[in-house]
């Protein structure tokens, strides 16, 4: 049981940061940026490269976060602002093109073979019958601290109030004198940074690889949509739900249902679990679990 | 060289079929379908599974098209109350689920190895003529589909779809049932794509999960965006341009002696770059759609 909770928590912390950034940015730019999960892959490779070049791990992660944030900001200003003039559909197709380009560049530079971090071996922490690597504990702790910071920023500062106002009604917010362009840039930077950080921490355990972004695509979107796109707090809850389902689906013994001793779903179907939740969410709660806003047609 | 030309043209023709199917949905009806390749995949698997069961070509084809249309009906029914961009993500998810199933249900689909040794359609003919005959078949089917699509697009159905895309409220006022229009557009597009996938499986004598990769859908999207959404001529121009760019990559690879990782990256990056440039500077495509204006 403890193992189950720990697995869920680890997976949730992998997804939450990326989903939070995606959801936050969606609130301002109003199109689902499919390339967002590729920023995580970008961050993972930058972090790997820096670490392999001899930067201390913590510094490498921080630099990768900042670099991904800057990269996202540049893309937002140079590419997506222009595409958005053609409407959200054009911008979304454009984000697909950007993600193809990013994958292509990374594959060309780093090859398709996964790059594992060379970390010093540390004694795992033993809790009951659960073994936890130090890196995992640090990554969960970082996620929790960051989520706390963001919640504080969003709900207790002037900047957070401005961001929420702009997300819920941009015309009204513009009319009341908010600097929309500046806020959008700031949020792009933060969203990209979060994705980069999430990707770097994910890469610590799985290595930096080309499919890191693609593997995140559907769980992250499922989390963000489940929480209601544009609702950052919802995205975190969505990530937890997705993590819970994925862990449950893989750890549950379906044997008794089919009259057999032991029967587990093949691991390859983990991803199908999140697709399924995404579909169910879209079918029954298309605007997320926590929707109080006016419907968009 | 001759063989290479024939095979490039055949593959271009097959992709053109899939792109025509996507154009019915994305071009005329304005639906953001990001899982279109699933329909083609169903067609390809129908060829393989039908062959395994010992069925003839036509019953397998009918099975593939029926499966694709059923999937289209399902996808359309998800879209009932979704905004366009959410629906796009949903279609992507459906296609990925289908690919996961195809990879894991080995008893039906051969798993990751796929189904191989699907017979070519003209095995009876001598060496160069079998592929020429296949090309002729593809060209004939493509011509027929292009004529049907352009007539559909300019006829009552196409006009209704365009009206739905531009002014959904007006279309409702004029008594069109938008849900039924969407469903019909998706299902007819699915049928054409399944036909393309069926031919592809017979041409490659193979059907496997890599036919259903999401990047294949984006390849089709690139063709549409370059040529111009919403008209048949534009689609065909887009297919020719993208296919030409694609065909040159192996030459560049040999010329610069690159690794296969890099050449794969060049292919993907080329498509991404073309698509992005096209979206940023010429979003209506090389052959823009002509909308009739009321005087």
Short mmCIF file of C-alpha atoms in Angstrom, two decimals, chain A residues 152-281:
data_model
loop_
_atom_site.label_atom_id
_atom_site.label_comp_id
_atom_site.label_asym_id
_atom_site.label_seq_id
_atom_site.Cartn_x
_atom_site.Cartn_y
_atom_site.Cartn_z
CA UNK A 152 1.31 31.80 -3.45
CA UNK A 153 2.24 33.78 -6.56
CA UNK A 154 -1.10 33.16 -8.22
CA UNK A 155 -3.42 33.77 -5.31
CA UNK A 156 -1.62 36.16 -3.00
CA UNK A 157 0.28 38.64 -5.15
CA UNK A 158 -0.70 41.47 -7.46
CA UNK A 159 1.03 39.76 -10.36
CA UNK A 160 -0.93 36.58 -9.77
CA UNK A 161 -4.18 38.49 -9.69
CA UNK A 162 -3.26 40.20 -12.96
CA UNK A 163 -2.48 36.82 -14.52
CA UNK A 164 -5.79 35.37 -13.44
CA UNK A 165 -7.68 38.43 -14.64
CA UNK A 166 -6.01 38.26 -18.03
CA UNK A 167 -6.74 34.56 -18.32
CA UNK A 168 -10.42 34.85 -17.50
CA UNK A 169 -11.22 37.93 -19.59
CA UNK A 170 -8.43 39.43 -21.62
CA UNK A 171 -10.49 42.27 -23.11
CA UNK A 172 -11.65 43.47 -19.75
CA UNK A 173 -8.17 43.11 -18.29
CA UNK A 174 -6.67 45.07 -21.16
CA UNK A 175 -9.26 47.78 -20.73
CA UNK A 176 -8.37 48.13 -17.07
CA UNK A 177 -4.78 48.86 -17.95
CA UNK A 178 -2.92 45.61 -17.41
CA UNK A 179 0.22 45.17 -19.46
CA UNK A 180 -0.94 42.07 -21.31
CA UNK A 181 2.13 41.66 -23.50
CA UNK A 182 4.46 41.74 -20.50
CA UNK A 183 2.39 39.26 -18.52
CA UNK A 184 2.16 36.88 -21.46
CA UNK A 185 5.94 36.98 -21.83
CA UNK A 186 6.49 36.43 -18.15
CA UNK A 187 4.10 33.48 -18.12
CA UNK A 188 5.72 31.96 -21.24
CA UNK A 189 9.07 32.17 -19.52
CA UNK A 190 7.74 30.59 -16.34
CA UNK A 191 5.80 27.88 -18.20
CA UNK A 192 8.84 26.97 -20.25
CA UNK A 193 11.00 26.97 -17.14
CA UNK A 194 8.60 24.62 -15.39
CA UNK A 195 8.61 22.27 -18.38
CA UNK A 196 12.40 22.36 -18.50
CA UNK A 197 12.66 21.64 -14.80
CA UNK A 198 10.13 18.82 -15.04
CA UNK A 199 12.00 17.33 -17.98
CA UNK A 200 15.38 17.57 -16.25
CA UNK A 201 14.11 15.83 -13.16
CA UNK A 202 12.39 13.15 -15.22
CA UNK A 203 15.63 12.60 -17.11
CA UNK A 204 17.49 11.95 -13.85
CA UNK A 205 15.73 8.62 -13.57
CA UNK A 206 14.94 7.70 -17.19
CA UNK A 207 17.75 9.45 -19.05
CA UNK A 208 17.33 12.15 -21.69
CA UNK A 209 15.83 10.64 -24.82
CA UNK A 210 14.07 11.69 -28.00
CA UNK A 211 10.70 10.28 -27.02
CA UNK A 212 10.65 11.96 -23.62
CA UNK A 213 8.32 14.65 -24.96
CA UNK A 214 6.09 12.31 -26.93
CA UNK A 215 5.71 10.01 -23.94
CA UNK A 216 4.57 12.95 -21.84
CA UNK A 217 2.17 14.34 -24.45
CA UNK A 218 -0.98 12.47 -23.62
CA UNK A 219 -0.65 12.12 -19.83
CA UNK A 220 0.17 15.82 -19.53
CA UNK A 221 -2.67 16.88 -21.77
CA UNK A 222 -4.97 14.50 -19.97
CA UNK A 223 -3.96 16.07 -16.65
CA UNK A 224 -4.37 19.62 -17.93
CA UNK A 225 -7.71 18.95 -19.59
CA UNK A 226 -9.00 17.00 -16.62
CA UNK A 227 -8.23 20.00 -14.46
CA UNK A 228 -9.76 22.36 -17.00
CA UNK A 229 -7.21 23.89 -19.38
CA UNK A 230 -6.24 27.30 -18.11
CA UNK A 231 -6.76 26.34 -14.48
CA UNK A 232 -3.27 25.78 -13.01
CA UNK A 233 -4.46 24.34 -9.71
CA UNK A 234 -6.72 21.97 -11.60
CA UNK A 235 -3.77 20.78 -13.67
CA UNK A 236 -1.98 19.67 -10.50
CA UNK A 237 -5.02 17.78 -9.28
CA UNK A 238 -5.40 16.31 -12.77
CA UNK A 239 -1.80 15.13 -12.67
CA UNK A 240 -2.45 13.39 -9.37
CA UNK A 241 -5.55 11.67 -10.75
CA UNK A 242 -3.70 10.50 -13.85
CA UNK A 243 -0.83 9.23 -11.74
CA UNK A 244 -3.25 7.44 -9.44
CA UNK A 245 -5.02 5.73 -12.34
CA UNK A 246 -1.81 4.75 -14.09
CA UNK A 247 -0.39 3.24 -10.93
CA UNK A 248 -3.66 1.48 -10.14
CA UNK A 249 -4.01 0.05 -13.62
CA UNK A 250 -0.53 -1.43 -13.58
CA UNK A 251 -0.52 -2.67 -10.00
CA UNK A 252 -3.99 -4.11 -9.88
CA UNK A 253 -4.42 -7.85 -10.13
CA UNK A 254 -7.25 -8.49 -12.59
CA UNK A 255 -6.98 -12.23 -11.98
CA UNK A 256 -10.07 -12.68 -9.76
CA UNK A 257 -12.25 -10.94 -12.33
CA UNK A 258 -11.32 -13.50 -14.97
CA UNK A 259 -11.10 -16.49 -12.62
CA UNK A 260 -7.33 -16.74 -12.74
CA UNK A 261 -4.67 -16.59 -10.09
CA UNK A 262 -2.67 -13.66 -11.41
CA UNK A 263 -3.33 -11.37 -14.34
CA UNK A 264 -1.75 -8.00 -14.93
CA UNK A 265 -2.17 -5.63 -17.82
CA UNK A 266 0.88 -5.45 -20.08
CA UNK A 267 3.08 -2.46 -19.22
CA UNK A 268 2.56 -1.04 -22.70
CA UNK A 269 -1.01 -0.31 -21.78
CA UNK A 270 -0.01 2.19 -19.07
CA UNK A 271 -0.06 4.90 -21.67
CA UNK A 272 -3.42 3.66 -22.93
CA UNK A 273 -4.78 4.30 -19.43
CA UNK A 274 -4.07 7.99 -19.69
CA UNK A 275 -5.48 8.16 -23.22
CA UNK A 276 -8.61 6.53 -21.93
CA UNK A 277 -8.97 9.02 -19.10
CA UNK A 278 -8.40 11.82 -21.58
CA UNK A 279 -11.16 10.49 -23.81
CA UNK A 280 -13.55 9.98 -20.91
CA UNK A 281 -12.79 13.46 -19.65
#
